[in-house]
Tab-separated table of C-alpha atoms and ligand atoms in Angstrom:
chain	number	residue	atom	x	y	z
A	1	MET	CA	-0.621	10.117	-22.072
A	2	ASP	CA	0.201	6.546	-21.011
A	3	THR	CA	-2.673	4.233	-21.868
A	4	PHE	CA	-3.437	0.550	-21.851
A	5	ARG	CA	-5.446	-0.912	-24.740
A	6	ILE	CA	-7.095	-4.113	-23.471
A	7	GLU	CA	-8.907	-6.643	-25.680
A	8	GLY	CA	-11.536	-8.761	-23.960
A	9	PRO	CA	-12.960	-11.096	-22.904
A	10	VAL	CA	-10.005	-13.394	-22.192
A	11	ARG	CA	-9.471	-16.414	-19.933
A	12	LEU	CA	-6.261	-16.316	-17.896
A	13	SER	CA	-4.277	-19.491	-17.320
A	14	GLY	CA	-0.724	-20.101	-16.068
A	15	SER	CA	1.640	-18.891	-13.336
A	16	VAL	CA	2.494	-15.434	-12.069
A	17	SER	CA	5.140	-14.677	-9.449
A	18	ILE	CA	4.250	-12.167	-6.732
A	19	ASN	CA	6.684	-9.340	-5.987
A	20	GLY	CA	7.797	-7.894	-2.678
A	21	SER	CA	5.384	-5.586	-0.874
A	22	LYS	CA	5.333	-1.889	-1.784
A	23	ASN	CA	3.675	-0.950	1.522
A	24	ALA	CA	6.238	-2.891	3.571
A	25	SER	CA	9.180	-1.564	1.533
A	26	LEU	CA	8.383	2.145	2.001
A	27	PRO	CA	8.424	2.304	5.846
A	28	ILE	CA	11.359	-0.161	5.937
A	29	MET	CA	13.325	2.140	3.605
A	30	ALA	CA	12.549	4.964	6.077
A	31	ALA	CA	13.752	2.796	8.990
A	32	THR	CA	17.253	2.583	7.491
A	33	ILE	CA	17.844	6.282	8.304
A	34	LEU	CA	17.519	5.520	12.035
A	35	THR	CA	21.161	4.442	11.907
A	36	ALA	CA	24.376	5.382	10.083
A	37	GLY	CA	25.671	2.776	7.633
A	38	LYS	CA	24.877	0.522	4.689
A	39	SER	CA	21.615	-1.470	4.693
A	40	VAL	CA	20.530	-3.871	1.942
A	41	LEU	CA	16.826	-4.540	1.336
A	42	LYS	CA	15.825	-7.524	-0.783
A	43	ALA	CA	12.690	-8.162	-2.875
A	44	VAL	CA	11.904	-4.411	-2.989
A	45	PRO	CA	9.880	-4.074	-6.231
A	46	ASN	CA	10.788	-1.737	-9.111
A	47	LEU	CA	7.938	0.739	-8.812
A	48	SER	CA	7.676	4.479	-9.346
A	49	ASP	CA	6.806	4.912	-5.637
A	50	ILE	CA	10.080	3.192	-4.695
A	51	SER	CA	11.999	5.488	-7.066
A	52	VAL	CA	10.333	8.549	-5.533
A	53	PHE	CA	11.185	7.342	-2.006
A	54	SER	CA	14.769	6.683	-3.081
A	55	LYS	CA	14.925	10.260	-4.380
A	56	LEU	CA	13.585	11.483	-1.023
A	57	LEU	CA	16.299	9.554	0.878
A	58	ARG	CA	18.987	10.928	-1.449
A	59	GLN	CA	17.714	14.426	-0.720
A	60	LEU	CA	18.301	13.752	3.004
A	61	GLY	CA	21.922	12.796	2.242
A	62	CYS	CA	21.660	9.025	1.658
A	63	LYS	CA	23.187	7.074	-1.202
A	64	VAL	CA	20.622	4.710	-2.740
A	65	THR	CA	21.613	2.168	-5.402
A	66	ARG	CA	20.423	-1.173	-6.806
A	67	SER	CA	22.911	-4.028	-6.741
A	68	ARG	CA	23.231	-6.448	-9.655
A	69	ASN	CA	21.072	-9.021	-7.861
A	70	GLY	CA	18.339	-6.406	-7.364
A	71	GLY	CA	19.028	-5.581	-3.720
A	72	LEU	CA	18.267	-1.977	-2.737
A	73	CYS	CA	21.383	-0.580	-1.029
A	74	ILE	CA	20.819	2.401	1.240
A	75	ASP	CA	23.902	4.101	2.721
A	76	SER	CA	22.583	6.390	5.475
A	77	THR	CA	25.995	7.303	6.898
A	78	VAL	CA	25.311	10.958	6.172
A	79	ILE	CA	21.959	12.665	6.896
A	80	ASP	CA	22.843	16.327	6.481
A	81	ASN	CA	19.517	17.733	5.293
A	82	PRO	CA	16.580	16.382	7.373
A	83	VAL	CA	14.004	17.963	5.058
A	84	GLY	CA	11.219	16.319	3.027
A	85	GLU	CA	10.546	18.838	0.256
A	86	TYR	CA	7.005	19.550	-1.011
A	87	GLU	CA	8.069	18.687	-4.582
A	88	ILE	CA	8.644	15.049	-3.534
A	89	VAL	CA	6.089	14.631	-0.740
A	90	ARG	CA	3.260	15.841	-3.016
A	91	MET	CA	4.066	12.922	-5.360
A	92	MET	CA	3.785	10.323	-2.624
A	93	ARG	CA	2.074	10.679	0.764
A	94	ALA	CA	4.059	7.820	2.297
A	95	SER	CA	6.997	10.260	2.409
A	96	ILE	CA	5.540	11.414	5.740
A	97	CYS	CA	7.018	8.315	7.402
A	98	ILE	CA	10.517	9.826	7.402
A	99	LEU	CA	9.326	12.189	10.166
A	100	GLY	CA	9.672	9.764	13.106
A	101	PRO	CA	13.075	8.324	12.058
A	102	LEU	CA	14.528	11.812	11.378
A	103	LEU	CA	13.390	13.007	14.795
A	104	ALA	CA	14.989	9.978	16.466
A	105	ARG	CA	18.230	10.237	14.432
A	106	CYS	CA	18.730	14.004	14.058
A	107	GLY	CA	16.504	15.493	16.809
A	108	ARG	CA	14.833	17.633	14.158
A	109	ALA	CA	12.900	17.302	10.910
A	110	LYS	CA	11.045	19.469	8.416
A	111	VAL	CA	8.609	17.529	6.224
A	112	SER	CA	6.000	18.881	3.859
A	113	MET	CA	2.418	18.113	4.814
A	114	PRO	CA	1.024	15.612	2.299
A	115	GLY	CA	-1.562	17.351	0.092
A	116	GLY	CA	-4.927	16.148	-1.170
A	117	CYS	CA	-5.522	12.597	-2.416
A	118	ALA	CA	-7.906	11.021	-4.958
A	119	ILE	CA	-9.010	8.414	-2.423
A	120	GLY	CA	-10.238	11.005	0.073
A	121	ASP	CA	-9.315	12.982	3.145
A	122	ARG	CA	-6.023	11.753	4.638
A	123	PRO	CA	-4.962	13.872	7.634
A	124	VAL	CA	-1.788	13.097	9.659
A	125	ASP	CA	-3.071	14.411	13.007
A	126	ILE	CA	-2.594	11.041	14.734
A	127	HIS	CA	1.036	10.824	13.531
A	128	LEU	CA	1.724	14.255	15.056
A	129	ARG	CA	-0.187	13.448	18.236
A	130	GLY	CA	1.895	10.292	18.777
A	131	LEU	CA	5.216	12.060	18.161
A	132	ARG	CA	4.213	14.887	20.506
A	133	GLU	CA	3.482	12.275	23.184
A	134	LEU	CA	7.095	11.102	22.812
A	135	GLY	CA	8.198	14.649	23.594
A	136	ALA	CA	8.649	16.233	20.164
A	137	LYS	CA	7.818	19.909	19.735
A	138	ILE	CA	5.760	20.139	16.535
A	139	ARG	CA	4.383	23.120	14.673
A	140	LEU	CA	3.055	23.713	11.188
A	141	LYS	CA	4.614	26.436	9.065
A	142	SER	CA	3.988	27.275	5.391
A	143	GLY	CA	2.714	23.803	4.635
A	144	TYR	CA	5.526	22.063	6.480
A	145	VAL	CA	5.644	20.064	9.711
A	146	ILE	CA	8.547	21.408	11.783
A	147	ALA	CA	9.471	18.915	14.489
A	148	GLU	CA	12.153	19.245	17.140
A	149	ALA	CA	13.424	17.014	19.927
A	150	PRO	CA	16.883	18.329	20.794
A	151	LYS	CA	17.014	15.953	23.745
A	152	ARG	CA	16.263	12.250	23.294
A	153	LEU	CA	12.584	11.352	22.882
A	154	THR	CA	10.976	9.771	25.954
A	155	GLY	CA	8.902	6.581	25.949
A	156	LYS	CA	5.218	6.836	26.925
A	157	ASP	CA	1.890	4.986	26.745
A	158	ILE	CA	0.221	6.282	23.582
A	159	PHE	CA	-3.291	5.642	22.245
A	160	MET	CA	-3.123	5.726	18.418
A	161	GLY	CA	-6.750	5.006	17.552
A	162	GLY	CA	-8.636	7.377	15.218
A	163	PRO	CA	-12.126	7.871	13.751
A	164	PHE	CA	-11.502	5.048	11.251
A	165	GLY	CA	-9.576	2.811	13.634
A	166	SER	CA	-5.815	2.391	13.521
A	167	THR	CA	-3.464	4.230	11.153
A	168	VAL	CA	-0.813	2.233	9.260
A	169	LEU	CA	1.808	4.889	8.523
A	170	GLY	CA	0.985	6.689	11.786
A	171	THR	CA	1.895	3.508	13.662
A	172	ALA	CA	5.060	3.189	11.549
A	173	ASN	CA	6.158	6.769	12.320
A	174	VAL	CA	5.661	6.494	16.078
A	175	LEU	CA	7.062	2.960	16.261
A	176	MET	CA	10.290	3.979	14.506
A	177	ALA	CA	10.708	7.057	16.740
A	178	ALA	CA	10.050	4.992	19.889
A	179	THR	CA	12.813	2.472	19.093
A	180	MET	CA	15.424	5.047	20.158
A	181	ALA	CA	13.455	6.872	22.855
A	182	LYS	CA	14.411	6.752	26.515
A	183	GLY	CA	12.451	4.041	28.345
A	184	ARG	CA	9.370	2.098	27.345
A	185	THR	CA	6.648	3.040	24.880
A	186	VAL	CA	3.295	1.258	24.643
A	187	ILE	CA	1.462	1.897	21.364
A	188	GLU	CA	-2.228	1.053	21.919
A	189	SER	CA	-4.574	0.605	18.928
A	190	ALA	CA	-1.507	0.073	16.739
A	191	ALA	CA	-2.092	-1.034	13.148
A	192	CYS	CA	-1.782	-4.838	12.862
A	193	GLU	CA	-1.164	-4.896	9.110
A	194	PRO	CA	1.437	-7.499	7.954
A	195	GLU	CA	3.457	-4.564	6.587
A	196	ILE	CA	3.744	-3.121	10.114
A	197	ALA	CA	4.743	-6.528	11.480
A	198	ASP	CA	7.400	-6.705	8.753
A	199	LEU	CA	8.684	-3.246	9.740
A	200	ALA	CA	8.827	-4.273	13.409
A	201	ASN	CA	10.695	-7.497	12.539
A	202	CYS	CA	13.185	-5.491	10.491
A	203	LEU	CA	13.656	-2.994	13.367
A	204	ASN	CA	14.287	-5.866	15.785
A	205	LYS	CA	16.899	-7.191	13.362
A	206	MET	CA	18.505	-3.712	13.547
A	207	GLY	CA	18.685	-4.102	17.344
A	208	ALA	CA	15.354	-2.658	18.482
A	209	LYS	CA	13.348	-4.248	21.292
A	210	ILE	CA	9.749	-4.538	20.136
A	211	THR	CA	7.199	-7.072	21.415
A	212	GLY	CA	3.505	-7.603	20.677
A	213	ILE	CA	4.228	-7.653	16.939
A	214	GLY	CA	1.088	-8.356	14.902
A	215	SER	CA	-1.180	-7.256	17.774
A	216	ALA	CA	-2.887	-3.905	18.498
A	217	ARG	CA	-0.513	-3.283	21.421
A	218	LEU	CA	3.140	-2.792	20.555
A	219	ILE	CA	5.646	-2.510	23.416
A	220	VAL	CA	8.984	-0.867	22.687
A	221	GLU	CA	11.974	-0.737	25.027
A	222	GLY	CA	14.044	2.165	23.700
A	223	VAL	CA	17.708	1.551	22.809
A	224	ARG	CA	20.564	3.998	22.320
A	225	GLN	CA	21.624	2.787	18.897
A	226	LEU	CA	20.513	0.609	15.968
A	227	GLN	CA	22.605	-1.198	13.336
A	228	PRO	CA	22.348	-1.288	9.534
A	229	VAL	CA	20.514	-4.355	8.285
A	230	GLU	CA	20.157	-6.879	5.479
A	231	TYR	CA	16.435	-7.666	5.205
A	232	GLN	CA	13.982	-9.286	2.777
A	233	VAL	CA	10.518	-7.702	2.612
A	234	ILE	CA	7.343	-9.830	2.597
A	235	PRO	CA	5.371	-10.634	-0.584
A	236	ASP	CA	2.746	-8.074	-1.617
A	237	ARG	CA	-0.702	-9.233	-0.404
A	238	ILE	CA	-2.527	-6.515	-2.352
A	239	GLU	CA	-0.793	-7.555	-5.577
A	240	THR	CA	-1.688	-11.168	-4.719
A	241	GLY	CA	-5.337	-10.193	-4.202
A	242	THR	CA	-5.372	-8.293	-7.488
A	243	PHE	CA	-4.097	-11.315	-9.441
A	244	MET	CA	-6.588	-13.554	-7.599
A	245	VAL	CA	-9.390	-11.318	-8.894
A	246	ALA	CA	-7.814	-11.449	-12.384
A	247	ALA	CA	-8.195	-15.250	-12.374
A	248	ALA	CA	-11.739	-14.997	-10.974
A	249	VAL	CA	-13.094	-12.274	-13.298
A	250	THR	CA	-11.868	-14.163	-16.407
A	251	ALA	CA	-13.113	-17.580	-15.199
A	252	GLY	CA	-9.489	-18.660	-15.508
A	253	GLU	CA	-6.946	-20.470	-13.353
A	254	LEU	CA	-3.734	-18.900	-12.074
A	255	LYS	CA	-0.951	-20.306	-9.952
A	256	LEU	CA	0.425	-17.472	-7.827
A	257	LEU	CA	3.977	-18.091	-6.732
A	258	ASN	CA	5.631	-16.554	-3.663
A	259	CYS	CA	2.406	-15.398	-1.947
A	260	ARG	CA	1.449	-15.680	1.757
A	261	LEU	CA	-2.166	-16.854	2.158
A	262	ASP	CA	-1.791	-16.386	5.908
A	263	ASP	CA	-1.916	-12.592	5.374
A	264	MET	CA	-5.083	-12.851	3.308
A	265	MET	CA	-7.759	-14.683	5.276
A	266	ALA	CA	-10.442	-11.981	4.909
A	267	VAL	CA	-9.786	-11.825	1.169
A	268	VAL	CA	-9.837	-15.605	0.651
A	269	ASP	CA	-13.032	-15.811	2.710
A	270	ARG	CA	-14.781	-13.384	0.345
A	271	LEU	CA	-13.430	-15.104	-2.778
A	272	ARG	CA	-14.711	-18.494	-1.627
A	273	ASN	CA	-18.081	-16.890	-0.846
A	274	ILE	CA	-18.185	-15.548	-4.385
A	275	GLY	CA	-17.579	-19.030	-5.829
A	276	VAL	CA	-13.830	-18.779	-6.452
A	277	THR	CA	-11.533	-21.639	-5.467
A	278	VAL	CA	-8.296	-20.807	-3.627
A	279	ASP	CA	-6.069	-23.790	-2.909
A	280	ALA	CA	-2.787	-23.546	-1.073
A	281	ALA	CA	0.215	-25.029	-2.871
A	282	ASN	CA	3.686	-25.508	-1.470
A	283	ASP	CA	5.112	-22.526	-3.381
A	284	GLY	CA	1.988	-20.365	-3.390
A	285	CYS	CA	-1.632	-20.983	-4.297
A	286	VAL	CA	-3.932	-21.857	-7.187
A	287	VAL	CA	-6.958	-19.640	-7.851
A	288	GLY	CA	-9.751	-20.460	-10.259
A	289	ARG	CA	-13.411	-20.142	-11.106
A	290	ASN	CA	-15.575	-22.341	-13.307
A	291	GLY	CA	-19.083	-21.520	-12.013
A	292	PRO	CA	-21.110	-18.295	-11.818
A	293	ILE	CA	-19.904	-15.306	-9.793
A	294	LYS	CA	-22.090	-15.171	-6.682
A	295	SER	CA	-23.002	-11.835	-5.094
A	296	ALA	CA	-21.434	-11.029	-1.724
A	297	ASP	CA	-21.269	-8.137	0.738
A	298	ILE	CA	-17.949	-6.518	1.594
A	299	THR	CA	-17.041	-4.027	4.323
A	300	THR	CA	-13.519	-2.676	4.350
A	301	GLN	CA	-11.731	-2.441	7.721
A	302	PRO	CA	-8.234	-2.194	9.134
A	303	TYR	CA	-6.349	-5.526	9.172
A	304	PRO	CA	-7.330	-8.329	9.808
A	305	GLY	CA	-10.526	-7.044	8.196
A	306	PHE	CA	-11.046	-6.790	4.417
A	307	PRO	CA	-8.405	-4.427	2.918
A	308	THR	CA	-9.573	-1.145	1.413
A	309	ASP	CA	-6.792	-1.570	-1.187
A	310	LEU	CA	-8.780	-4.442	-2.767
A	311	GLN	CA	-12.213	-2.773	-2.630
A	312	ALA	CA	-12.128	-1.464	-6.221
A	313	GLN	CA	-10.868	-4.748	-7.673
A	314	PHE	CA	-13.653	-6.728	-5.930
A	315	MET	CA	-16.216	-4.181	-7.164
A	316	ALA	CA	-15.126	-4.948	-10.737
A	317	LEU	CA	-15.579	-8.683	-10.030
A	318	LEU	CA	-18.955	-8.335	-8.270
A	319	SER	CA	-20.297	-6.147	-11.078
A	320	LEU	CA	-20.589	-9.442	-13.003
A	321	ALA	CA	-22.199	-11.397	-10.158
A	322	GLU	CA	-25.630	-13.011	-10.117
A	323	GLY	CA	-27.655	-10.705	-7.857
A	324	ASN	CA	-26.860	-7.612	-5.776
A	325	SER	CA	-23.830	-7.003	-3.582
A	326	VAL	CA	-23.287	-4.225	-1.033
A	327	ILE	CA	-19.819	-2.714	-0.630
A	328	ILE	CA	-19.205	-0.439	2.382
A	329	GLU	CA	-15.950	1.546	2.531
A	330	LYS	CA	-15.149	2.126	6.212
A	331	VAL	CA	-11.478	3.187	5.915
A	332	PHE	CA	-11.615	5.829	3.133
A	333	PRO	CA	-15.338	6.634	2.838
A	334	ASP	CA	-14.850	8.587	-0.404
A	335	ARG	CA	-12.712	5.982	-2.186
A	336	PHE	CA	-15.017	5.521	-5.183
A	337	MET	CA	-13.470	7.284	-8.188
A	338	HIS	CA	-13.706	3.955	-10.074
A	339	VAL	CA	-17.529	3.736	-9.773
A	340	ALA	CA	-18.356	6.128	-12.614
A	341	GLU	CA	-15.665	4.560	-14.821
A	342	LEU	CA	-17.003	1.019	-14.273
A	343	ASN	CA	-20.510	2.304	-15.048
A	344	ARG	CA	-19.090	3.551	-18.349
A	345	MET	CA	-18.310	-0.131	-19.021
A	346	ALA	CA	-22.016	-1.001	-18.481
A	347	ALA	CA	-21.692	-1.979	-14.823
A	348	ASN	CA	-24.738	-1.101	-12.677
A	349	LEU	CA	-23.375	0.595	-9.558
A	350	ARG	CA	-25.188	3.040	-7.293
A	351	LYS	CA	-23.257	5.003	-4.688
A	352	GLU	CA	-24.879	6.266	-1.477
A	353	GLY	CA	-22.395	7.842	0.890
A	354	PRO	CA	-19.726	5.230	1.858
A	355	THR	CA	-21.839	2.440	0.315
A	356	VAL	CA	-22.141	1.140	-3.243
A	357	ILE	CA	-24.986	-1.131	-4.340
A	358	VAL	CA	-23.605	-3.438	-7.028
A	359	ALA	CA	-26.398	-4.835	-9.188
A	360	GLY	CA	-24.775	-7.676	-11.147
A	361	VAL	CA	-24.911	-7.493	-14.960
A	362	LYS	CA	-24.478	-10.265	-17.555
A	363	LYS	CA	-21.504	-8.581	-19.195
A	364	LEU	CA	-19.258	-5.533	-19.226
A	365	VAL	CA	-18.494	-3.666	-22.432
A	366	GLY	CA	-15.132	-2.175	-23.410
A	367	ALA	CA	-14.900	1.667	-23.321
A	368	PRO	CA	-12.342	4.456	-22.863
A	369	VAL	CA	-11.954	5.025	-19.100
A	370	MET	CA	-9.802	7.205	-16.831
A	371	ALA	CA	-7.595	5.906	-14.006
A	372	SER	CA	-7.641	8.171	-10.921
A	373	ASP	CA	-5.511	6.294	-8.412
A	374	LEU	CA	-3.462	3.125	-8.044
A	375	ARG	CA	-6.131	0.589	-7.036
A	376	ALA	CA	-8.873	2.150	-9.176
A	377	SER	CA	-6.615	1.700	-12.211
A	378	ALA	CA	-6.070	-1.955	-11.302
A	379	ALA	CA	-9.863	-2.440	-11.137
A	380	LEU	CA	-10.292	-0.930	-14.619
A	381	VAL	CA	-7.634	-3.255	-16.042
A	382	LEU	CA	-9.400	-6.274	-14.467
A	383	ALA	CA	-12.765	-5.109	-15.856
A	384	GLY	CA	-11.144	-4.707	-19.286
A	385	LEU	CA	-9.940	-8.341	-19.203
A	386	ALA	CA	-13.564	-9.521	-18.804
A	387	ALA	CA	-15.338	-6.919	-20.969
A	388	ASP	CA	-16.519	-7.428	-24.540
A	389	GLY	CA	-14.386	-5.428	-26.955
A	390	THR	CA	-11.667	-2.856	-26.406
A	391	THR	CA	-11.070	-0.972	-23.153
A	392	VAL	CA	-8.667	1.977	-23.194
A	393	VAL	CA	-7.419	2.878	-19.718
A	394	ASN	CA	-5.969	6.393	-19.652
A	395	ARG	CA	-3.369	7.672	-17.141
A	396	VAL	CA	-1.988	4.214	-16.394
A	397	TYR	CA	1.034	5.820	-14.752
A	398	HIS	CA	-1.043	5.313	-11.611
A	399	ILE	CA	-0.664	1.552	-11.986
A	400	ASP	CA	3.138	1.736	-12.203
A	401	ARG	CA	3.088	3.059	-8.653
A	402	GLY	CA	2.086	-0.311	-7.276
A	403	TYR	CA	2.393	-3.023	-9.961
A	404	GLU	CA	5.695	-3.758	-11.678
A	405	ARG	CA	5.161	-4.089	-15.500
A	406	ILE	CA	1.685	-5.606	-14.985
A	407	GLU	CA	1.038	-6.047	-18.709
A	408	GLU	CA	4.264	-8.068	-19.140
A	409	ARG	CA	3.114	-10.403	-16.364
A	410	LEU	CA	-0.504	-10.804	-17.483
A	411	ASN	CA	0.039	-11.167	-21.251
A	412	PRO	CA	1.963	-14.476	-20.943
A	413	VAL	CA	-1.026	-15.992	-19.103
A	414	GLY	CA	-3.563	-14.936	-21.722
A	415	ALA	CA	-4.238	-11.202	-21.382
A	416	LYS	CA	-4.139	-8.889	-24.429
A	417	ILE	CA	-2.836	-5.627	-23.023
A	418	SER	CA	-0.785	-3.208	-25.061
A	419	TRP	CA	0.809	-0.070	-23.657
A	420	GLU	CA	0.557	3.049	-25.768
A	421	ASN	CA	1.706	6.613	-25.302
A	422	ILE	CA	-0.788	8.846	-27.103
B	501	LIG	C1	-1.685	2.940	4.236
B	501	LIG	O1	-1.947	4.341	4.100
B	501	LIG	C2	-1.413	2.403	2.832
B	501	LIG	N1	-0.296	3.108	2.242
B	501	LIG	C3	-2.644	2.606	1.959
B	501	LIG	O2	-2.399	1.966	0.694
B	501	LIG	C4	-3.828	1.903	2.598
B	501	LIG	O3	-4.982	2.190	1.853
B	501	LIG	C5	-4.022	2.409	4.036
B	501	LIG	O4	-2.818	2.256	4.791
B	501	LIG	C6	-5.118	1.650	4.771
B	501	LIG	O5	-4.867	0.296	4.763
B	501	LIG	C7	0.969	2.690	2.544
B	501	LIG	O6	1.195	1.789	3.319
B	501	LIG	C8	2.083	3.383	1.851
B	501	LIG	P1	-4.068	5.087	7.359
B	501	LIG	P2	-2.032	5.286	5.393
B	501	LIG	O7	-3.300	6.124	8.095
B	501	LIG	O8	-1.134	4.795	6.448
B	501	LIG	C9	-7.389	8.171	8.861
B	501	LIG	C10	-2.188	1.759	-1.650
B	501	LIG	O9	-3.115	1.669	-2.478
B	501	LIG	N2	-6.279	8.891	9.526
B	501	LIG	O10	-4.066	3.714	7.911
B	501	LIG	O11	-1.876	6.677	4.904
B	501	LIG	C11	-7.256	8.214	7.341
B	501	LIG	O12	-7.780	9.400	6.803
B	501	LIG	C12	-2.313	2.787	-0.485
B	501	LIG	O13	-1.172	1.066	-1.674
B	501	LIG	C13	-6.572	9.971	10.341
B	501	LIG	O14	-7.745	10.350	10.514
B	501	LIG	O15	-3.555	5.050	5.842
B	501	LIG	C14	-8.032	6.976	6.933
B	501	LIG	O16	-9.394	7.262	6.887
B	501	LIG	C15	-3.456	3.724	-0.676
B	501	LIG	N3	-5.531	10.633	10.921
B	501	LIG	C16	-7.729	5.998	8.061
B	501	LIG	O17	-7.289	6.777	9.172
B	501	LIG	C17	-4.221	10.235	10.780
B	501	LIG	O18	-3.306	10.861	11.332
B	501	LIG	C18	-6.657	4.957	7.736
B	501	LIG	O19	-5.563	5.620	7.161
B	501	LIG	C19	-3.955	9.122	9.961
B	501	LIG	C20	-4.997	8.457	9.346
């Protein structure tokens, strides 16, 4: 089993460069199959999720390679098997976002329904509703979504809101399908995440006609054909937020290079409330803390609200605050697998439904803990950096899904993380 052994407490100091965004890369990789030809995507990080998605595209008929300078080359000239097999989709839910592009390109698609997830219930009903609105015939059979649109999809006004607000990958699926539909599509209650804006900008560079980018209303004038593209994905704001918390929880100071503060206003607002300094610099920002951690309340929401993908990391930070904090998870109400593990490290957390009361403690104590999902594992690593003694994080393969060689980037700035396979 892959584990991290973390010695604490440490104080981080130095510079870390932020990688390209995982959650922008995945839908943009899917977008390349909308057209036949060679696309090159830059700044796509080396993560296990990217490898799984590359395998999925190869299964459809694409050729996917890395060039010497790190560009991800996707040759989508041939798509001869528009099928997303269960064996791959079960490893990564984001695979579902090949559905829209396959429908637009091939007029048919068969994609396994994503299974269960550690962070909670994650249906795809809104994805299917949106694609049906564009004219696709969709049925479920033996755990697969079978979608057909032998004739061209047709643009329509579509409301994409759900019980928890907008859906990120649902918006991506419908947006990609609409780019090649006949006529105009209006996507209302679209996700406004920077990753969706990046996808829309990439699609426009491929020849799509999308306006309202970054807003909750996307307007798409369908076109007959798109072109292959050379595109650089945006920096990863969730990775940036994670390293910001690393500086804060260790009372250190980190310079984060290649990050976009503009995508992180809700996060920076909370950090400053907690007593953390975040100063813009021409090539990034400087994050530090030299006073006590103040308690603060956090409610996760779709963008531009506070991101659910940083909830666990901020819980680790606030577990050391002076006073009580209240964390409410409004996007994935069950996303709390990290609570019991942090309590094993002497945090004082009490969960009540989608809310966790965080009673600040003076210190955390190292312990063996179990990672359950990507962001929970990041929170346990951050807690281990601040805790007294040794923390052993088991199942760290989760962290490789979203952070490229995190230990090799944190150790040079003062962390003591060793990777072990036991
Ligand atoms: C994306 O997942 C991200 N994944 C997630 O990041 C992130 O947590 C999430 O958006 C929210 O920001 C990628 O981009 C690859 P949603 P997605 O559809 O699109 C409900 C990480 O750690 N819903 O926006 O799958 C759903 O259950 C990952 O990097 C429906 O009810 O999330 C949830 O409660 C984890 N029906 C809410 O909407 C639907 O058809 C938001 O989910 C779709 C969603």
